[in-house]
Amino acid sequence: MNRPIVVAMTGGSGVSYGCRLVEVLLQHGRAVHFTISPAATQVLQHEMGRTVDLDDFQTEVLWPESAVSFESLDYYHYQDYFTPMASGSFLTDGMVICPCSGATLSATAHGASRNLIERAAEVHLKESRKLILVQRETPLSLTAIENMRLAKLAGATILPAMPAWYHGDQSIEGLIDFIVARILDQLDVEHNLIRRWGEND
Ligand SMILES: Cc1cc2nc3c(=O)[nH]c(=O)nc-3n(C[C@H](O)[C@H](O)[C@H](O)COP(=O)(O)O)c2cc1C
């Protein structure tokens, strides 16, 4: 039986990756527990022109043109610890932070747990569940590299938003789907978003 997948968006560039990830998970019939940081709303405004109200969250704002049903999406406020994902007793098939800012990477590596996103990340690490960090920064400071090392040692998967260009579709949508496909692979969600290396046209 499939369990929900936790998706959190934080204030890294590339919020489009997170939006597409949620859409594809729902398309594949997966339940999503979703949360988003205040910094991510700033990036959403800047990069996608979407004005998200964290206290009155509406899926139509984040996914205005999507044909997907959002019935299986549960939204949780980033300061609300009275939520399933805040506890290890709530079973999931993993958590993805996409995009993952340097700030949230740092907090995750050090177990800061200052908000629901960081708490849920800590829970996934302590329960030895999948935690995928889609980090977006370049160049990398030694601090960021050390934080990635720590998070990796603690059990996280570091999956930088670093699309390859070899898979045939170099449109923006194709490059976004390349990263989403690699996340789905980590989550063991079957998909045909991209042509795999070695597959024929
Ligand atoms: C438009 C915009 C783009 C940003 N891009 C990045 C980025 O690519 N990587 C990053 O680590 N932080 C980026 N930041 C800064 C983070 O949003 C900031 O460090 C924030 O404190 C992260 O908070 P959060 O992790 O709680 O979301 C960006 C901020 C804005 C407004």
mmCIF file of C-alpha atoms and ligand atoms in Angstrom:
data_model
loop_
_atom_site.group_PDB
_atom_site.id
_atom_site.type_symbol
_atom_site.label_atom_id
_atom_site.label_comp_id
_atom_site.label_asym_id
_atom_site.label_seq_id
_atom_site.Cartn_x
_atom_site.Cartn_y
_atom_site.Cartn_z
ATOM 1 C CA MET A 1 0.000 0.000 0.000
ATOM 2 C CA ASN A 2 1.317 3.408 -0.932
ATOM 3 C CA ARG A 3 1.828 5.943 1.818
ATOM 4 C CA PRO A 4 1.745 9.720 1.427
ATOM 5 C CA ILE A 5 4.794 11.598 0.220
ATOM 6 C CA VAL A 6 5.756 14.810 1.992
ATOM 7 C CA VAL A 7 6.753 17.691 -0.286
ATOM 8 C CA ALA A 8 8.099 20.971 1.081
ATOM 9 C CA MET A 9 9.064 24.008 -0.951
ATOM 10 C CA THR A 10 11.651 26.379 0.510
ATOM 11 C CA GLY A 11 13.157 29.618 -0.724
ATOM 12 C CA GLY A 12 15.655 28.367 -3.282
ATOM 13 C CA SER A 13 15.404 29.379 -6.894
ATOM 14 C CA GLY A 14 13.560 26.876 -9.081
ATOM 15 C CA VAL A 15 10.133 26.685 -7.449
ATOM 16 C CA SER A 16 8.896 25.367 -10.814
ATOM 17 C CA TYR A 17 10.547 22.043 -9.959
ATOM 18 C CA GLY A 18 8.485 21.771 -6.769
ATOM 19 C CA CYS A 19 5.228 22.714 -8.493
ATOM 20 C CA ARG A 20 5.785 20.161 -11.249
ATOM 21 C CA LEU A 21 6.794 17.465 -8.750
ATOM 22 C CA VAL A 22 3.533 17.800 -6.809
ATOM 23 C CA GLU A 23 1.508 17.773 -10.024
ATOM 24 C CA VAL A 24 3.193 14.601 -11.302
ATOM 25 C CA LEU A 25 2.890 12.795 -7.951
ATOM 26 C CA LEU A 26 -0.850 13.537 -7.916
ATOM 27 C CA GLN A 27 -1.140 12.428 -11.562
ATOM 28 C CA HIS A 28 0.386 9.119 -10.503
ATOM 29 C CA GLY A 29 -2.235 8.698 -7.802
ATOM 30 C CA ARG A 30 0.054 9.505 -4.888
ATOM 31 C CA ALA A 31 -1.180 11.373 -1.819
ATOM 32 C CA VAL A 32 0.909 14.450 -1.037
ATOM 33 C CA HIS A 33 1.315 16.235 2.277
ATOM 34 C CA PHE A 34 2.486 19.700 1.298
ATOM 35 C CA THR A 35 4.031 22.640 3.098
ATOM 36 C CA ILE A 36 5.853 25.767 2.018
ATOM 37 C CA SER A 37 8.078 28.346 3.690
ATOM 38 C CA PRO A 38 7.547 32.131 3.626
ATOM 39 C CA ALA A 39 10.737 32.578 1.582
ATOM 40 C CA ALA A 40 9.358 30.145 -1.000
ATOM 41 C CA THR A 41 6.326 32.405 -1.412
ATOM 42 C CA GLN A 42 8.680 35.290 -2.242
ATOM 43 C CA VAL A 43 10.432 33.184 -4.861
ATOM 44 C CA LEU A 44 7.062 32.047 -6.247
ATOM 45 C CA GLN A 45 6.031 35.671 -6.619
ATOM 46 C CA HIS A 46 9.311 36.593 -8.280
ATOM 47 C CA GLU A 47 9.783 33.585 -10.570
ATOM 48 C CA MET A 48 6.195 32.571 -11.405
ATOM 49 C CA GLY A 49 4.100 35.636 -10.511
ATOM 50 C CA ARG A 50 2.025 33.576 -8.043
ATOM 51 C CA THR A 51 0.848 35.158 -4.807
ATOM 52 C CA VAL A 52 0.469 32.423 -2.210
ATOM 53 C CA ASP A 53 -1.288 33.133 1.086
ATOM 54 C CA LEU A 54 0.091 30.715 3.674
ATOM 55 C CA ASP A 55 -2.906 31.276 5.983
ATOM 56 C CA ASP A 56 -5.483 30.718 3.246
ATOM 57 C CA PHE A 57 -3.810 28.312 0.861
ATOM 58 C CA GLN A 58 -5.577 27.752 -2.483
ATOM 59 C CA THR A 59 -4.300 25.174 -4.946
ATOM 60 C CA GLU A 60 -5.646 27.243 -7.897
ATOM 61 C CA VAL A 61 -3.096 29.947 -7.054
ATOM 62 C CA LEU A 62 -0.116 27.635 -7.265
ATOM 63 C CA TRP A 63 -1.409 25.458 -10.100
ATOM 64 C CA PRO A 64 -3.728 27.787 -12.077
ATOM 65 C CA GLU A 65 -3.786 25.812 -15.327
ATOM 66 C CA SER A 66 -3.453 22.282 -14.028
ATOM 67 C CA ALA A 67 -5.953 19.618 -15.069
ATOM 68 C CA VAL A 68 -4.877 17.442 -12.123
ATOM 69 C CA SER A 69 -7.223 16.706 -9.203
ATOM 70 C CA PHE A 70 -5.893 18.130 -5.949
ATOM 71 C CA GLU A 71 -8.149 15.998 -3.747
ATOM 72 C CA SER A 72 -5.165 13.958 -2.551
ATOM 73 C CA LEU A 73 -3.159 17.023 -1.565
ATOM 74 C CA ASP A 74 -3.182 18.068 2.092
ATOM 75 C CA TYR A 75 -1.692 21.455 2.863
ATOM 76 C CA TYR A 76 -0.091 22.244 6.241
ATOM 77 C CA HIS A 77 1.088 25.589 7.556
ATOM 78 C CA TYR A 78 4.872 25.731 8.053
ATOM 79 C CA GLN A 79 4.443 26.668 11.742
ATOM 80 C CA ASP A 80 1.860 24.013 12.591
ATOM 81 C CA TYR A 81 3.426 21.155 14.503
ATOM 82 C CA PHE A 82 0.038 19.519 15.115
ATOM 83 C CA THR A 83 0.303 17.809 11.760
ATOM 84 C CA PRO A 84 0.965 14.210 10.730
ATOM 85 C CA MET A 85 4.397 14.887 9.193
ATOM 86 C CA ALA A 86 5.688 16.334 12.477
ATOM 87 C CA SER A 87 5.603 12.869 14.077
ATOM 88 C CA GLY A 88 7.533 9.704 13.335
ATOM 89 C CA SER A 89 4.398 7.675 14.065
ATOM 90 C CA PHE A 90 2.896 8.974 10.806
ATOM 91 C CA LEU A 91 4.182 6.670 8.060
ATOM 92 C CA THR A 92 5.259 8.080 4.728
ATOM 93 C CA ASP A 93 7.059 6.884 1.619
ATOM 94 C CA GLY A 94 9.508 9.760 1.966
ATOM 95 C CA MET A 95 9.972 13.494 1.942
ATOM 96 C CA VAL A 96 11.289 15.831 -0.728
ATOM 97 C CA ILE A 97 12.404 19.405 -0.084
ATOM 98 C CA CYS A 98 12.230 21.005 -3.523
ATOM 99 C CA PRO A 99 13.768 23.446 -3.932
ATOM 100 C CA CYS A 100 15.913 23.206 -0.822
ATOM 101 C CA SER A 101 17.498 26.504 0.179
ATOM 102 C CA GLY A 102 20.940 26.685 1.753
ATOM 103 C CA ALA A 103 19.233 27.789 4.967
ATOM 104 C CA THR A 104 16.985 24.722 5.129
ATOM 105 C CA LEU A 105 19.887 22.474 4.084
ATOM 106 C CA SER A 106 21.884 23.854 7.010
ATOM 107 C CA ALA A 107 19.001 23.426 9.457
ATOM 108 C CA THR A 108 18.419 19.875 8.231
ATOM 109 C CA ALA A 109 22.084 18.939 8.508
ATOM 110 C CA HIS A 110 22.128 20.202 12.100
ATOM 111 C CA GLY A 111 18.647 19.101 13.217
ATOM 112 C CA ALA A 112 17.475 22.650 13.966
ATOM 113 C CA SER A 113 13.739 21.870 13.625
ATOM 114 C CA ARG A 114 12.699 25.528 13.827
ATOM 115 C CA ASN A 115 9.638 25.052 11.634
ATOM 116 C CA LEU A 116 7.462 22.211 10.333
ATOM 117 C CA ILE A 117 9.673 21.657 7.279
ATOM 118 C CA GLU A 118 12.826 21.258 9.344
ATOM 119 C CA ARG A 119 10.964 19.123 11.902
ATOM 120 C CA ALA A 120 9.594 16.804 9.201
ATOM 121 C CA ALA A 121 13.099 16.513 7.727
ATOM 122 C CA GLU A 122 14.468 15.580 11.138
ATOM 123 C CA VAL A 123 11.688 13.027 11.578
ATOM 124 C CA HIS A 124 12.498 11.406 8.228
ATOM 125 C CA LEU A 125 16.170 11.152 9.159
ATOM 126 C CA LYS A 126 15.528 9.739 12.625
ATOM 127 C CA GLU A 127 13.085 7.182 11.217
ATOM 128 C CA SER A 128 15.576 6.254 8.466
ATOM 129 C CA ARG A 129 13.082 7.191 5.766
ATOM 130 C CA LYS A 130 13.840 8.740 2.415
ATOM 131 C CA LEU A 131 14.695 12.411 2.545
ATOM 132 C CA ILE A 132 15.585 14.035 -0.765
ATOM 133 C CA LEU A 133 17.106 17.504 -0.762
ATOM 134 C CA VAL A 134 16.890 19.313 -4.104
ATOM 135 C CA GLN A 135 19.504 21.887 -3.369
ATOM 136 C CA ARG A 136 19.908 24.913 -5.645
ATOM 137 C CA GLU A 137 22.965 27.084 -5.332
ATOM 138 C CA THR A 138 26.080 27.807 -7.336
ATOM 139 C CA PRO A 139 28.956 28.171 -6.690
ATOM 140 C CA LEU A 140 28.995 26.239 -3.431
ATOM 141 C CA SER A 141 30.562 27.576 -0.252
ATOM 142 C CA LEU A 142 32.520 25.201 1.947
ATOM 143 C CA THR A 143 29.696 25.610 4.465
ATOM 144 C CA ALA A 144 27.159 24.319 1.941
ATOM 145 C CA ILE A 145 29.448 21.439 0.955
ATOM 146 C CA GLU A 146 29.933 20.492 4.602
ATOM 147 C CA ASN A 147 26.183 20.729 5.227
ATOM 148 C CA MET A 148 25.535 18.433 2.268
ATOM 149 C CA ARG A 149 28.144 16.016 3.601
ATOM 150 C CA LEU A 150 26.513 15.997 7.042
ATOM 151 C CA ALA A 151 23.019 15.559 5.618
ATOM 152 C CA LYS A 152 24.231 12.730 3.380
ATOM 153 C CA LEU A 153 25.920 11.008 6.336
ATOM 154 C CA ALA A 154 22.667 11.347 8.285
ATOM 155 C CA GLY A 155 20.814 9.512 5.512
ATOM 156 C CA ALA A 156 19.542 12.197 3.135
ATOM 157 C CA THR A 157 19.865 12.025 -0.639
ATOM 158 C CA ILE A 158 21.449 15.139 -2.099
ATOM 159 C CA LEU A 159 19.840 15.708 -5.485
ATOM 160 C CA PRO A 160 20.947 19.115 -6.764
ATOM 161 C CA ALA A 161 18.704 20.846 -9.294
ATOM 162 C CA MET A 162 21.270 20.134 -12.001
ATOM 163 C CA PRO A 163 19.541 18.865 -15.150
ATOM 164 C CA ALA A 164 21.425 16.887 -17.790
ATOM 165 C CA TRP A 165 21.123 17.892 -21.430
ATOM 166 C CA TYR A 166 21.514 14.468 -23.028
ATOM 167 C CA HIS A 167 17.958 13.191 -22.919
ATOM 168 C CA GLY A 168 16.624 14.865 -26.055
ATOM 169 C CA ASP A 169 14.272 17.534 -24.701
ATOM 170 C CA GLN A 170 16.169 20.711 -23.930
ATOM 171 C CA SER A 171 13.066 22.872 -23.466
ATOM 172 C CA ILE A 172 12.585 24.447 -20.021
ATOM 173 C CA GLU A 173 9.805 21.919 -19.403
ATOM 174 C CA GLY A 174 12.115 19.085 -20.455
ATOM 175 C CA LEU A 175 14.862 20.233 -18.101
ATOM 176 C CA ILE A 176 12.364 20.550 -15.226
ATOM 177 C CA ASP A 177 11.019 17.075 -15.959
ATOM 178 C CA PHE A 178 14.545 15.655 -15.947
ATOM 179 C CA ILE A 179 14.966 16.696 -12.299
ATOM 180 C CA VAL A 180 11.426 15.620 -11.373
ATOM 181 C CA ALA A 181 12.102 12.242 -13.023
ATOM 182 C CA ARG A 182 15.243 11.732 -10.938
ATOM 183 C CA ILE A 183 13.280 12.565 -7.780
ATOM 184 C CA LEU A 184 10.548 10.062 -8.750
ATOM 185 C CA ASP A 185 13.242 7.428 -9.337
ATOM 186 C CA GLN A 186 14.491 7.988 -5.786
ATOM 187 C CA LEU A 187 10.937 7.647 -4.476
ATOM 188 C CA ASP A 188 10.357 4.448 -6.483
ATOM 189 C CA VAL A 189 7.455 6.083 -8.327
ATOM 190 C CA GLU A 190 7.248 4.625 -11.828
ATOM 191 C CA HIS A 191 6.975 7.165 -14.632
ATOM 192 C CA ASN A 192 7.842 7.828 -18.246
ATOM 193 C CA LEU A 193 8.605 11.536 -17.932
ATOM 194 C CA ILE A 194 11.905 11.272 -19.772
ATOM 195 C CA ARG A 195 13.607 8.957 -22.209
ATOM 196 C CA ARG A 196 16.217 7.024 -20.280
ATOM 197 C CA TRP A 197 19.820 6.731 -21.350
ATOM 198 C CA GLY A 198 20.087 3.704 -23.602
ATOM 199 C CA GLU A 199 16.404 3.734 -24.575
ATOM 200 C CA ASN A 200 15.511 4.157 -28.259
ATOM 201 C CA ASP A 201 13.622 7.191 -29.561
HETATM 202 C C1 LIG B 1 14.122 35.323 -5.650
HETATM 203 C C2 LIG B 1 14.952 34.611 -4.617
HETATM 204 C C3 LIG B 1 15.787 33.594 -5.019
HETATM 205 C C4 LIG B 1 16.559 32.900 -4.083
HETATM 206 N N1 LIG B 1 17.355 31.876 -4.531
HETATM 207 C C5 LIG B 1 18.018 31.118 -3.614
HETATM 208 C C6 LIG B 1 18.741 29.960 -4.064
HETATM 209 O O1 LIG B 1 18.771 29.610 -5.237
HETATM 210 N N2 LIG B 1 19.343 29.211 -3.119
HETATM 211 C C7 LIG B 1 19.309 29.514 -1.790
HETATM 212 O O2 LIG B 1 19.877 28.764 -0.975
HETATM 213 N N3 LIG B 1 18.643 30.620 -1.344
HETATM 214 C C8 LIG B 1 18.000 31.429 -2.235
HETATM 215 N N4 LIG B 1 17.300 32.537 -1.814
HETATM 216 C C9 LIG B 1 17.413 32.942 -0.402
HETATM 217 C C10 LIG B 1 16.506 32.147 0.535
HETATM 218 O O3 LIG B 1 15.162 32.317 0.159
HETATM 219 C C11 LIG B 1 16.730 32.620 1.991
HETATM 220 O O4 LIG B 1 18.006 32.186 2.438
HETATM 221 C C12 LIG B 1 15.669 32.163 2.966
HETATM 222 O O5 LIG B 1 16.074 32.523 4.272
HETATM 223 C C13 LIG B 1 15.426 30.687 2.926
HETATM 224 O O6 LIG B 1 14.461 30.375 3.900
HETATM 225 P P1 LIG B 1 13.718 28.964 3.932
HETATM 226 O O7 LIG B 1 14.775 27.909 3.857
HETATM 227 O O8 LIG B 1 13.005 28.949 5.238
HETATM 228 O O9 LIG B 1 12.787 28.912 2.794
HETATM 229 C C14 LIG B 1 16.500 33.246 -2.709
HETATM 230 C C15 LIG B 1 15.624 34.279 -2.304
HETATM 231 C C16 LIG B 1 14.858 34.934 -3.253
HETATM 232 C C17 LIG B 1 13.914 36.019 -2.800
#
